[in-house]
Short mmCIF file of C-alpha atoms in Angstrom, two decimals:
data_model
loop_
_atom_site.label_atom_id
_atom_site.label_comp_id
_atom_site.label_asym_id
_atom_site.label_seq_id
_atom_site.Cartn_x
_atom_site.Cartn_y
_atom_site.Cartn_z
CA MET A 1 -22.17 2.56 111.94
CA GLU A 2 -21.75 1.92 115.29
CA LEU A 3 -19.55 4.68 116.93
CA GLU A 4 -16.86 4.71 120.12
CA GLU A 5 -19.53 5.25 122.69
CA ASP A 6 -16.19 5.73 125.51
CA THR A 7 -14.80 8.49 123.74
CA LEU A 8 -18.05 10.08 123.23
CA ARG A 9 -19.97 10.08 126.59
CA GLY A 10 -20.55 13.73 126.25
CA SER A 11 -24.02 12.55 124.32
CA VAL A 12 -25.05 10.94 127.86
CA PRO A 13 -27.47 13.55 129.91
CA GLY A 14 -27.34 13.45 133.52
CA LYS A 15 -23.83 15.31 133.61
CA THR A 16 -23.69 17.31 137.17
CA SER A 17 -20.17 18.68 137.24
CA LEU A 18 -19.56 22.40 136.72
CA ALA A 19 -17.37 22.03 133.34
CA TYR A 20 -20.02 20.82 131.48
CA TRP A 21 -22.63 23.67 132.64
CA PHE A 22 -20.29 26.54 133.26
CA ALA A 23 -19.77 27.88 129.79
CA PRO A 24 -23.72 27.05 128.27
CA LEU A 25 -24.64 28.90 131.41
CA PHE A 26 -22.53 31.45 130.95
CA LEU A 27 -23.96 31.81 127.30
CA CYS A 28 -27.84 31.76 128.37
CA LEU A 29 -27.01 34.48 130.80
CA VAL A 30 -25.25 36.51 128.92
CA SER A 31 -27.72 36.40 125.94
CA ALA A 32 -30.54 37.26 128.35
CA THR A 33 -28.60 40.20 129.51
CA HIS A 34 -28.39 41.01 125.83
CA LEU A 35 -32.19 40.31 124.98
CA TYR A 36 -33.36 43.02 127.76
CA GLN A 37 -30.64 45.95 126.84
CA VAL A 38 -32.23 45.40 123.19
CA LYS A 39 -35.87 45.57 124.39
CA VAL A 40 -35.76 47.86 127.38
CA ARG A 41 -32.92 49.94 126.05
CA GLY A 42 -32.75 50.23 122.76
CA GLN A 43 -29.23 48.05 121.83
CA THR A 44 -28.72 46.95 118.57
CA PRO A 45 -29.67 42.99 118.09
CA TRP A 46 -26.83 42.72 115.79
CA ILE A 47 -23.93 42.26 118.97
CA GLY A 48 -23.40 42.09 122.43
CA GLY A 49 -23.54 38.66 122.83
CA GLY A 50 -27.44 37.64 121.92
CA PHE A 51 -26.76 36.36 118.53
CA GLY A 52 -29.50 38.59 117.03
CA MET A 53 -27.38 38.99 113.77
CA PHE A 54 -29.43 38.50 110.68
CA ALA A 55 -32.78 39.02 112.36
CA SER A 56 -33.17 42.89 112.28
CA LEU A 57 -32.41 45.97 110.11
CA GLU A 58 -31.94 47.81 113.02
CA GLY A 59 -28.30 47.16 112.85
CA PRO A 60 -25.60 49.87 113.99
CA GLY A 61 -25.29 51.20 110.30
CA SER A 62 -29.93 52.06 110.50
CA ARG A 63 -28.76 54.38 112.81
CA LEU A 64 -27.78 57.94 111.93
CA ILE A 65 -26.70 61.26 113.48
CA GLU A 66 -27.53 64.52 112.73
CA ILE A 67 -24.99 67.04 114.25
CA THR A 68 -25.63 70.98 114.14
CA LEU A 69 -23.15 73.25 115.68
CA GLU A 70 -24.55 76.60 116.93
CA THR A 71 -21.65 78.68 116.59
CA THR A 72 -20.63 82.65 115.70
CA ILE A 73 -21.64 82.42 112.12
CA GLY A 74 -25.02 80.28 112.33
CA ASN A 75 -26.19 77.09 112.40
CA ILE A 76 -23.99 75.05 110.65
CA ALA A 77 -24.46 70.84 110.17
CA VAL A 78 -21.56 68.77 110.60
CA ALA A 79 -20.77 65.17 109.82
CA PRO A 80 -19.26 62.82 112.66
CA PRO A 81 -15.51 63.35 112.97
CA GLN A 82 -13.37 60.38 112.40
CA GLY A 83 -10.38 59.82 114.65
CA PRO A 84 -10.84 59.97 118.58
CA LEU A 85 -14.49 60.22 118.91
CA ASP A 86 -14.44 56.86 116.73
CA GLY A 87 -15.70 54.67 119.99
CA LEU A 88 -18.23 56.83 121.35
CA TYR A 89 -19.84 57.10 117.88
CA THR A 90 -20.08 53.81 117.84
CA ALA A 91 -21.56 52.89 121.18
CA LEU A 92 -23.85 55.65 120.24
CA ARG A 93 -25.06 53.47 117.37
CA VAL A 94 -25.50 50.58 118.76
CA LEU A 95 -27.01 51.89 121.98
CA PRO A 96 -28.76 54.53 121.20
CA SER A 97 -29.54 56.38 124.98
CA GLU A 98 -29.89 59.73 125.70
CA THR A 99 -26.52 59.42 128.04
CA ASN A 100 -24.41 58.22 124.98
CA LEU A 101 -26.35 61.31 122.94
CA ARG A 102 -25.11 63.85 125.47
CA ARG A 103 -21.67 62.23 126.15
CA TYR A 104 -20.97 62.36 122.52
CA GLY A 105 -22.20 65.79 122.63
CA GLU A 106 -20.17 67.28 124.94
CA ALA A 107 -16.96 64.96 122.93
CA LEU A 108 -18.09 67.24 120.09
CA MET A 109 -17.94 70.62 122.09
CA GLY A 110 -14.47 69.88 123.37
CA LEU A 111 -12.65 69.87 119.61
CA ASP A 112 -11.82 72.66 117.81
CA TRP A 113 -14.11 73.09 114.77
CA ALA A 114 -12.54 75.34 111.46
CA LEU A 115 -14.32 76.78 108.49
CA GLU A 116 -13.99 74.42 105.27
CA THR A 117 -13.71 75.07 101.72
CA PRO A 118 -16.82 75.23 100.09
CA ARG A 119 -17.65 72.26 98.07
CA PRO A 120 -20.49 71.53 94.81
CA ALA A 121 -23.55 70.14 96.63
CA VAL A 122 -26.02 67.30 96.00
CA SER A 123 -28.75 69.36 94.07
CA SER A 124 -31.97 67.46 93.64
CA LEU A 125 -32.83 63.95 94.32
CA GLU A 126 -32.37 63.10 90.50
CA ASN A 127 -28.30 62.84 91.82
CA LEU A 128 -29.11 60.33 93.68
CA ALA A 129 -28.89 57.79 91.07
CA LEU A 130 -25.40 59.25 90.22
CA PRO A 131 -22.32 57.07 91.69
CA ALA A 132 -20.61 58.83 94.44
CA ALA A 133 -17.63 60.01 92.29
CA GLU A 134 -19.82 61.88 90.22
CA LYS A 135 -21.72 63.68 92.49
CA THR A 136 -19.29 66.13 93.61
CA GLU A 137 -17.68 66.71 90.01
CA THR A 138 -20.55 66.94 88.01
CA SER A 139 -22.65 69.09 90.13
CA PRO A 140 -22.43 72.77 88.85
CA ILE A 141 -24.07 74.51 92.12
CA VAL A 142 -21.23 75.26 94.58
CA ASP A 143 -23.06 74.69 98.02
CA PRO A 144 -22.83 78.19 99.94
CA THR A 145 -23.31 76.58 103.37
CA PRO A 146 -20.35 77.14 105.75
CA ARG A 147 -18.96 73.98 106.19
CA LEU A 148 -16.81 73.25 109.69
CA ARG A 149 -14.61 70.09 110.06
CA ALA A 150 -12.42 69.20 113.47
CA GLY A 151 -9.11 70.49 113.19
CA ALA A 152 -6.57 69.74 115.37
CA THR A 153 -6.89 70.25 119.61
CA GLY A 154 -5.25 73.37 120.53
CA ASP A 155 -5.21 75.41 117.37
CA ARG A 156 -7.94 78.04 118.19
CA SER A 157 -6.42 81.00 116.65
CA THR A 158 -8.77 80.10 113.63
CA GLY A 159 -11.52 78.43 115.06
CA ILE A 160 -14.94 79.02 115.52
CA GLU A 161 -16.41 79.42 118.67
CA VAL A 162 -18.84 76.67 119.47
CA ARG A 163 -21.83 77.38 121.61
CA ALA A 164 -23.90 74.42 121.70
CA VAL A 165 -24.45 71.34 119.90
CA THR A 166 -27.90 69.71 118.54
CA LEU A 167 -27.72 65.89 117.90
CA ARG A 168 -30.56 63.99 116.37
CA LEU A 169 -30.22 60.26 116.26
CA TRP A 170 -32.03 58.84 113.08
CA GLN A 171 -33.67 55.59 112.46
CA TYR A 172 -34.39 54.13 109.14
CA ARG A 173 -37.49 51.90 108.70
CA PHE A 174 -38.21 49.71 105.49
CA GLU A 175 -41.48 49.86 103.55
CA LEU A 176 -41.99 46.15 101.93
CA GLU A 177 -44.99 47.12 99.70
CA THR A 178 -43.28 50.05 98.54
CA ARG A 179 -39.86 49.41 98.98
CA ARG A 180 -38.99 52.71 100.72
CA VAL A 181 -36.78 53.63 103.10
CA ARG A 182 -37.64 56.25 105.39
CA MET A 183 -35.45 57.84 108.16
CA ALA A 184 -37.78 58.69 111.40
CA PRO A 185 -36.49 60.30 114.15
CA ARG A 186 -35.76 58.68 117.60
CA LEU A 187 -33.55 61.25 120.18
CA GLU A 188 -32.86 64.58 120.20
CA VAL A 189 -30.24 66.13 122.78
CA ARG A 190 -29.26 69.91 123.12
CA VAL A 191 -25.60 70.36 124.85
CA ASP A 192 -25.37 73.75 125.76
CA GLY A 193 -21.49 75.23 126.32
CA SER A 194 -22.55 77.95 128.06
CA ALA A 195 -24.22 75.75 130.78
CA PRO A 196 -22.43 75.09 134.04
CA MET B 1 -13.52 10.01 127.30
CA MET B 2 -10.09 9.41 125.70
CA THR B 3 -9.40 6.04 125.90
CA THR B 4 -6.22 4.52 124.12
CA ALA B 5 -3.83 6.53 122.21
CA SER B 6 -5.28 4.92 118.71
CA SER B 7 -8.76 5.99 119.56
CA ASN B 8 -7.45 9.25 119.95
CA ARG B 9 -5.98 10.00 116.39
CA TRP B 10 -7.71 11.11 113.54
CA ALA B 11 -7.29 10.70 110.16
CA LEU B 12 -6.38 14.14 109.39
CA ALA B 13 -4.50 14.54 112.90
CA ASN B 14 -2.51 11.07 112.13
CA VAL B 15 -1.38 13.46 108.66
CA PHE B 16 -0.05 16.35 111.19
CA SER B 17 1.05 13.65 113.78
CA VAL B 18 -1.27 15.42 116.64
CA ASN B 19 -3.96 14.02 118.60
CA ASP B 20 -7.80 15.31 118.45
CA PHE B 21 -7.14 17.62 121.93
CA ASP B 22 -4.22 19.48 120.52
CA LEU B 23 -5.68 19.70 116.68
CA LEU B 24 -8.65 21.28 118.20
CA ALA B 25 -6.63 23.49 120.46
CA ARG B 26 -3.89 24.75 118.01
CA MET B 27 -7.03 25.72 115.55
CA THR B 28 -8.77 27.69 118.40
CA LEU B 29 -5.32 29.51 118.99
CA LEU B 30 -4.76 30.46 114.91
CA LEU B 31 -8.46 31.66 114.98
CA LEU B 32 -7.31 33.79 118.09
CA VAL B 33 -4.11 34.71 116.27
CA MET B 34 -5.81 35.54 112.88
CA TYR B 35 -9.32 36.70 113.90
CA ASN B 36 -9.91 38.12 117.03
CA ASP B 37 -9.65 41.92 115.97
CA SER B 38 -7.93 44.15 114.03
CA TYR B 39 -5.41 45.19 116.92
CA LEU B 40 -2.59 45.74 114.66
CA PHE B 41 -4.47 48.80 113.02
CA SER B 42 -5.35 50.85 116.26
CA ASP B 43 -3.77 52.28 119.77
CA SER B 44 -6.70 52.23 122.01
CA SER B 45 -6.51 50.72 125.30
CA GLU B 46 -8.91 48.09 124.35
CA ALA B 47 -6.59 47.08 121.20
CA GLN B 48 -3.77 46.98 123.02
CA PHE B 49 -5.73 44.56 125.38
CA SER B 50 -6.17 42.28 122.27
CA LEU B 51 -2.99 42.49 121.41
CA PHE B 52 -2.03 40.77 124.91
CA VAL B 53 -4.62 38.09 123.76
CA LEU B 54 -2.57 37.40 120.50
CA THR B 55 0.93 37.43 122.49
CA ILE B 56 -0.60 34.58 125.06
CA ALA B 57 -1.90 32.24 121.74
CA VAL B 58 1.16 32.54 119.76
CA LEU B 59 3.18 31.22 122.76
CA GLY B 60 0.59 28.64 123.17
CA LEU B 61 1.57 27.60 119.43
CA ILE B 62 5.13 28.20 119.65
CA PHE B 63 5.23 25.79 123.00
CA GLN B 64 3.06 22.50 123.02
CA GLY B 65 3.59 22.15 127.09
CA LEU B 66 1.20 25.33 127.41
CA LEU B 67 -1.90 23.26 125.73
CA ARG B 68 -2.34 20.79 128.24
CA SER B 69 -1.70 23.66 131.38
CA GLU B 70 -4.43 24.44 133.08
CA ARG B 71 -2.98 28.13 134.24
CA TYR B 72 -2.27 28.64 130.49
CA TRP B 73 -6.09 27.62 129.24
CA PHE B 74 -7.42 29.92 132.50
CA ILE B 75 -5.13 32.94 131.93
CA VAL B 76 -6.47 32.73 127.87
CA ALA B 77 -9.92 32.50 128.55
CA ALA B 78 -9.64 35.25 131.24
CA ALA B 79 -7.76 37.50 129.01
CA GLN B 80 -10.73 37.17 125.97
CA GLY B 81 -13.26 37.64 128.81
CA ALA B 82 -11.54 40.74 130.22
CA TRP B 83 -11.50 42.23 126.64
CA ILE B 84 -15.14 41.71 126.01
CA VAL B 85 -15.99 43.44 129.26
CA MET B 86 -14.31 45.94 128.11
CA GLN B 87 -16.39 46.47 125.29
CA TYR B 88 -19.25 44.24 125.77
CA ASN B 89 -21.96 46.55 124.05
CA THR B 90 -20.03 46.58 120.86
CA MET B 91 -18.22 42.80 120.83
CA ASP B 92 -19.29 40.92 117.91
CA ASN B 93 -21.45 37.36 118.81
CA HIS B 94 -19.07 35.52 117.95
CA LYS B 95 -15.88 36.96 120.16
CA TYR B 96 -18.44 36.26 123.11
CA LEU B 97 -19.01 32.37 121.71
CA LEU B 98 -15.34 32.33 121.20
CA ALA B 99 -14.80 33.13 125.33
CA TYR B 100 -17.26 30.59 125.83
CA TRP B 101 -15.09 28.26 124.05
CA LEU B 102 -12.30 28.85 125.87
CA MET B 103 -13.45 28.78 128.99
CA ALA B 104 -14.48 24.98 127.95
CA PHE B 105 -10.63 24.39 127.36
CA TRP B 106 -9.89 25.38 130.63
CA LEU B 107 -13.07 23.24 132.31
CA ALA B 108 -11.54 20.65 129.76
CA VAL B 109 -7.45 20.55 131.04
CA ARG B 110 -8.41 21.27 134.60
CA ALA B 111 -10.64 17.64 134.48
CA SER B 112 -8.98 14.68 134.73
CA GLU B 113 -7.53 13.48 131.34
CA SER B 114 -9.67 10.92 130.81
CA GLU B 115 -12.99 13.64 130.56
CA THR B 116 -11.08 16.14 128.68
CA MET B 117 -12.16 15.25 125.35
CA GLU B 118 -15.33 14.62 127.08
CA ILE B 119 -16.12 17.74 128.66
CA LEU B 120 -14.88 19.79 125.01
CA ARG B 121 -17.27 17.74 123.02
CA TRP B 122 -20.47 18.33 125.06
CA ASN B 123 -19.58 21.63 125.09
CA ALA B 124 -19.09 22.61 121.79
CA ARG B 125 -22.84 20.33 121.07
CA ILE B 126 -24.67 22.52 123.70
CA LEU B 127 -23.02 26.33 122.91
CA LEU B 128 -23.77 25.12 119.06
CA GLY B 129 -27.18 24.31 119.93
CA LEU B 130 -27.45 27.02 122.19
CA ALA B 131 -26.21 29.49 119.84
CA MET B 132 -28.54 28.61 116.83
CA ALA B 133 -31.46 28.61 119.46
CA TRP B 134 -30.92 32.06 120.22
CA ALA B 135 -30.19 33.26 116.60
CA VAL B 136 -34.00 31.54 115.86
CA VAL B 137 -35.69 32.71 118.98
CA TRP B 138 -34.68 36.62 117.28
CA LYS B 139 -35.85 35.51 113.87
CA GLY B 140 -38.82 33.56 114.37
CA VAL B 141 -39.83 35.31 117.49
CA LEU B 142 -38.83 38.49 118.16
CA THR B 143 -38.28 40.41 115.15
CA PRO B 144 -41.59 40.48 112.60
CA GLU B 145 -39.15 42.49 110.05
CA TYR B 146 -37.76 39.12 109.48
CA LEU B 147 -40.76 36.74 109.13
CA ASP B 148 -42.11 39.05 106.42
CA SER B 149 -38.76 39.14 104.87
CA SER B 150 -37.86 42.98 105.08
CA PHE B 151 -34.85 42.18 106.20
CA PHE B 152 -33.50 39.99 103.70
CA HIS B 153 -35.37 41.97 100.92
CA MET B 154 -33.82 45.40 102.19
CA THR B 155 -30.39 43.54 103.03
CA ILE B 156 -30.40 41.68 99.38
CA LEU B 157 -30.97 45.19 97.84
CA THR B 158 -28.47 47.49 99.42
CA ASP B 159 -25.46 45.14 101.28
CA PRO B 160 -22.56 45.01 98.91
CA ARG B 161 -21.32 41.96 100.68
CA LEU B 162 -24.18 39.93 99.12
CA GLU B 163 -23.83 41.35 95.61
CA HIS B 164 -22.50 37.96 94.19
CA VAL B 165 -25.13 35.95 95.95
CA VAL B 166 -27.50 37.98 93.75
CA GLY B 167 -26.15 37.66 90.82
CA PHE B 168 -25.61 34.28 91.37
CA PHE B 169 -29.68 33.66 91.01
CA GLY B 170 -29.47 36.41 88.62
CA ALA B 171 -32.12 38.36 90.21
CA ILE B 172 -31.72 41.99 89.56
CA GLY B 173 -28.87 43.31 87.68
CA PRO B 174 -25.24 44.57 89.37
CA GLU B 175 -25.83 47.96 88.21
CA VAL B 176 -29.22 48.33 90.49
CA ILE B 177 -27.69 47.21 93.28
CA GLN B 178 -24.90 50.07 92.57
CA GLN B 179 -27.71 52.42 92.38
CA ASN B 180 -29.13 51.16 95.52
CA GLN B 181 -26.22 51.65 97.38
CA ASP B 182 -25.60 55.08 95.95
CA THR B 183 -29.13 55.88 97.24
CA MET B 184 -28.49 54.87 100.54
CA ALA B 185 -24.95 56.54 100.60
CA VAL B 186 -27.39 59.82 99.67
CA LEU B 187 -29.68 59.62 101.89
CA GLY B 188 -26.99 59.17 104.89
CA GLN B 189 -25.38 61.88 103.49
CA SER B 190 -28.35 63.70 103.69
CA VAL B 191 -28.52 63.43 107.59
CA ARG B 192 -25.30 64.27 108.26
CA ASN B 193 -25.59 67.51 105.98
CA GLY B 194 -28.70 68.09 107.38
CA THR B 195 -30.17 68.66 104.12
CA PRO B 196 -34.29 67.63 103.98
CA VAL B 197 -33.84 64.48 102.16
CA ARG B 198 -35.36 61.85 104.69
CA GLU B 199 -36.72 59.12 102.11
CA VAL B 200 -36.19 56.97 99.32
CA VAL B 201 -37.35 54.10 97.18
CA LEU B 202 -35.02 51.36 96.38
CA ALA B 203 -35.16 49.58 93.27
CA SER B 204 -36.34 46.29 93.14
CA SER B 205 -37.69 43.47 91.59
CA ASN B 206 -40.39 40.24 91.90
CA GLY B 207 -37.40 38.09 91.63
CA ILE B 208 -35.75 39.73 94.67
CA ALA B 209 -39.08 39.46 96.55
CA ALA B 210 -38.89 35.72 95.66
CA LEU B 211 -35.21 35.09 96.91
CA ALA B 212 -35.54 37.37 99.99
CA HIS B 213 -38.56 34.62 101.03
CA PHE B 214 -36.31 31.86 99.70
CA VAL B 215 -33.45 33.33 102.39
CA THR B 216 -35.56 34.13 104.86
CA TYR B 217 -37.57 30.87 105.58
CA SER B 218 -34.41 28.59 104.59
CA THR B 219 -32.16 30.10 106.98
CA LEU B 220 -34.61 29.94 109.75
CA MET B 221 -35.56 26.11 109.12
CA LEU B 222 -31.46 25.40 108.98
CA GLU B 223 -30.84 27.17 112.34
CA ALA B 224 -34.05 25.63 114.46
CA GLY B 225 -33.09 22.10 112.56
CA LEU B 226 -29.24 22.55 113.96
CA ALA B 227 -30.69 23.72 117.33
CA ALA B 228 -32.67 20.60 117.51
CA LEU B 229 -30.13 18.44 116.13
CA MET B 230 -27.65 19.75 118.54
CA PHE B 231 -29.98 19.21 121.42
CA THR B 232 -31.12 15.92 120.76
CA PRO B 233 -28.58 13.45 122.70
CA GLY B 234 -27.07 10.29 121.33
CA TRP B 235 -24.24 9.54 119.07
CA GLY B 236 -26.40 7.09 116.72
CA SER B 237 -25.01 6.95 113.02
CA THR B 238 -27.91 8.73 111.54
CA LEU B 239 -28.06 11.53 114.04
CA THR B 240 -24.87 11.84 113.36
CA TRP B 241 -25.04 12.19 109.85
CA LEU B 242 -27.54 14.53 110.05
CA ARG B 243 -25.80 16.61 112.80
CA HIS B 244 -22.79 17.23 110.41
CA SER B 245 -24.80 17.80 107.30
CA ALA B 246 -26.62 20.06 108.79
CA LEU B 247 -23.94 22.18 110.08
CA ILE B 248 -21.57 21.72 106.65
CA ALA B 249 -24.39 23.27 104.77
CA PHE B 250 -24.97 26.04 107.41
CA LEU B 251 -21.11 26.70 106.82
CA VAL B 252 -21.16 26.69 103.50
CA THR B 253 -23.86 28.83 102.32
CA THR B 254 -23.99 31.33 105.45
CA TYR B 255 -20.60 32.05 104.83
CA TRP B 256 -20.26 31.57 101.07
CA ALA B 257 -22.35 34.39 101.27
CA VAL B 258 -20.75 36.46 104.01
CA PRO B 259 -17.42 35.50 104.68
CA VAL B 260 -16.94 36.38 108.57
CA VAL B 261 -14.28 33.99 108.87
CA GLY B 262 -13.67 34.17 112.45
CA PHE B 263 -17.55 32.87 113.17
CA GLY B 264 -16.84 30.08 110.13
CA TRP B 265 -13.87 29.12 111.82
CA LEU B 266 -14.77 28.55 115.34
CA LEU B 267 -18.00 26.65 114.11
CA ILE B 268 -15.95 24.44 111.97
CA ILE B 269 -14.01 24.02 115.19
CA MET B 270 -16.44 23.26 117.06
CA GLY B 271 -17.84 20.91 114.46
CA LEU B 272 -14.43 18.81 114.45
CA ALA B 273 -14.60 18.46 118.05
CA LEU B 274 -18.05 16.84 117.42
CA CYS B 275 -16.77 14.36 114.74
CA PRO B 276 -16.49 10.98 116.14
CA PRO B 277 -13.42 9.24 114.89
CA SER B 278 -14.66 6.68 112.29
CA PHE B 279 -16.45 9.39 110.57
CA ARG B 280 -13.34 10.07 108.63
CA ALA B 281 -14.70 11.90 105.55
CA LEU B 282 -16.32 14.41 107.82
CA ARG B 283 -13.27 15.57 109.39
CA VAL B 284 -11.65 15.87 106.11
CA ALA B 285 -14.85 17.99 104.91
CA TYR B 286 -14.16 20.40 108.07
CA VAL B 287 -10.87 20.53 107.78
CA VAL B 288 -10.85 21.32 104.04
CA LEU B 289 -13.67 24.41 105.03
CA PHE B 290 -11.44 25.46 107.34
CA LEU B 291 -8.99 26.02 104.25
CA ALA B 292 -11.57 27.09 101.85
CA LEU B 293 -12.90 29.49 103.80
CA GLN B 294 -10.07 31.81 104.47
CA LEU B 295 -9.36 30.97 100.70
CA ARG B 296 -12.78 32.49 99.87
CA LEU B 297 -11.79 35.97 100.78
CA PHE B 298 -9.75 35.92 98.23
CA LEU B 299 -11.71 34.52 95.47
CA ILE B 300 -15.12 36.47 95.42
#
């Protein structure tokens, strides 16, 4: 079938006008920058304009953050609070730099923390096979570890004083032969509230 | 080049009584309205900015005169570009590709009318080729865990979005996938709670290993083939059929598995832009895919 050549001249090589090459050049420039960001600064290949999605296990979800607050009642691990720090948390998992980790730590220090009601613990590795809903309902052991949660800003009357926060960024690796997933430490930062 | 009014009209475009440029423009604006971001559920400044992009896209859909305005497309492209710059590290790849495509619209409208479609078609072909080529570089050169099939092996075992794919091939039972997801969730919880579990073993099977190998290399070959076909100049009948068959195969297999509708729609629009007027069956196929991808969200 012959095509309408005059309507499809976009195929003819030798286009010199910027209208033909501006967007493709832009794409190449951004993709090359993203490649540099991934290889030099540790950004995830998945997002950021480089088209590296569905190629690597190093997506933002493979990077987890362990947060330990140093408080007046001891060192307490807390889950990343949801809400106003979501943007920083995402940025940290996309580009896990020391700067981003420190920035997130400082933001955590700025929150007010309150004691949470004790909850049942995940007691053993056997529990790993249970559906998530059953883990907390069926486990007979109550976790004695004090838990903190981010409270409403400004309400310090019931809060816990946080002196410092230690952040550890973990990255999981998959071993194909054994089907084993291991968490490997990647970065650690301590933000001291008493430091000037 | 657009020559006569009749040569500009496509089979389905005739149904909708619009020419090819208007059809592509409207589909692109619809994509901006529906799949650019979840601006309605956030009050961040970035979200508010994307609301601005949404508003001007809606205006373009309502006022047809805007579709031929150079200023309008400049504003749309610049707004999308500025929104990306605001959060360039965390922005999905297809939003970048959409920005380049909007840039192409601006440059196309800015040129003489006879060159408008020519510029759009050229950009669609080269941008599609480049996106695929970069994806191939990442998979085939820069990421060893892709080539040894580790990536797809673990993804198949743990990604809930692929449950129906695994179920389709019968490589592993749904209860095993659920167990793997729970295992990964507990590993994550353990890190967050500071408890000492730092490794787990996922349940798998030989069938999964074979499936992961197949998906790994078929995806790589399809993307490489698509890039090569897009970079090959010419519009011969065989090349056109090969080009569009490969793109449609990619769309069907990829977005049946993982329905990223925004990305799928953008590739469909670019495929439609590349579709010669005489290939009516292909044009129908793209429009059907456009609708099917939306329906896919509700069906699986």
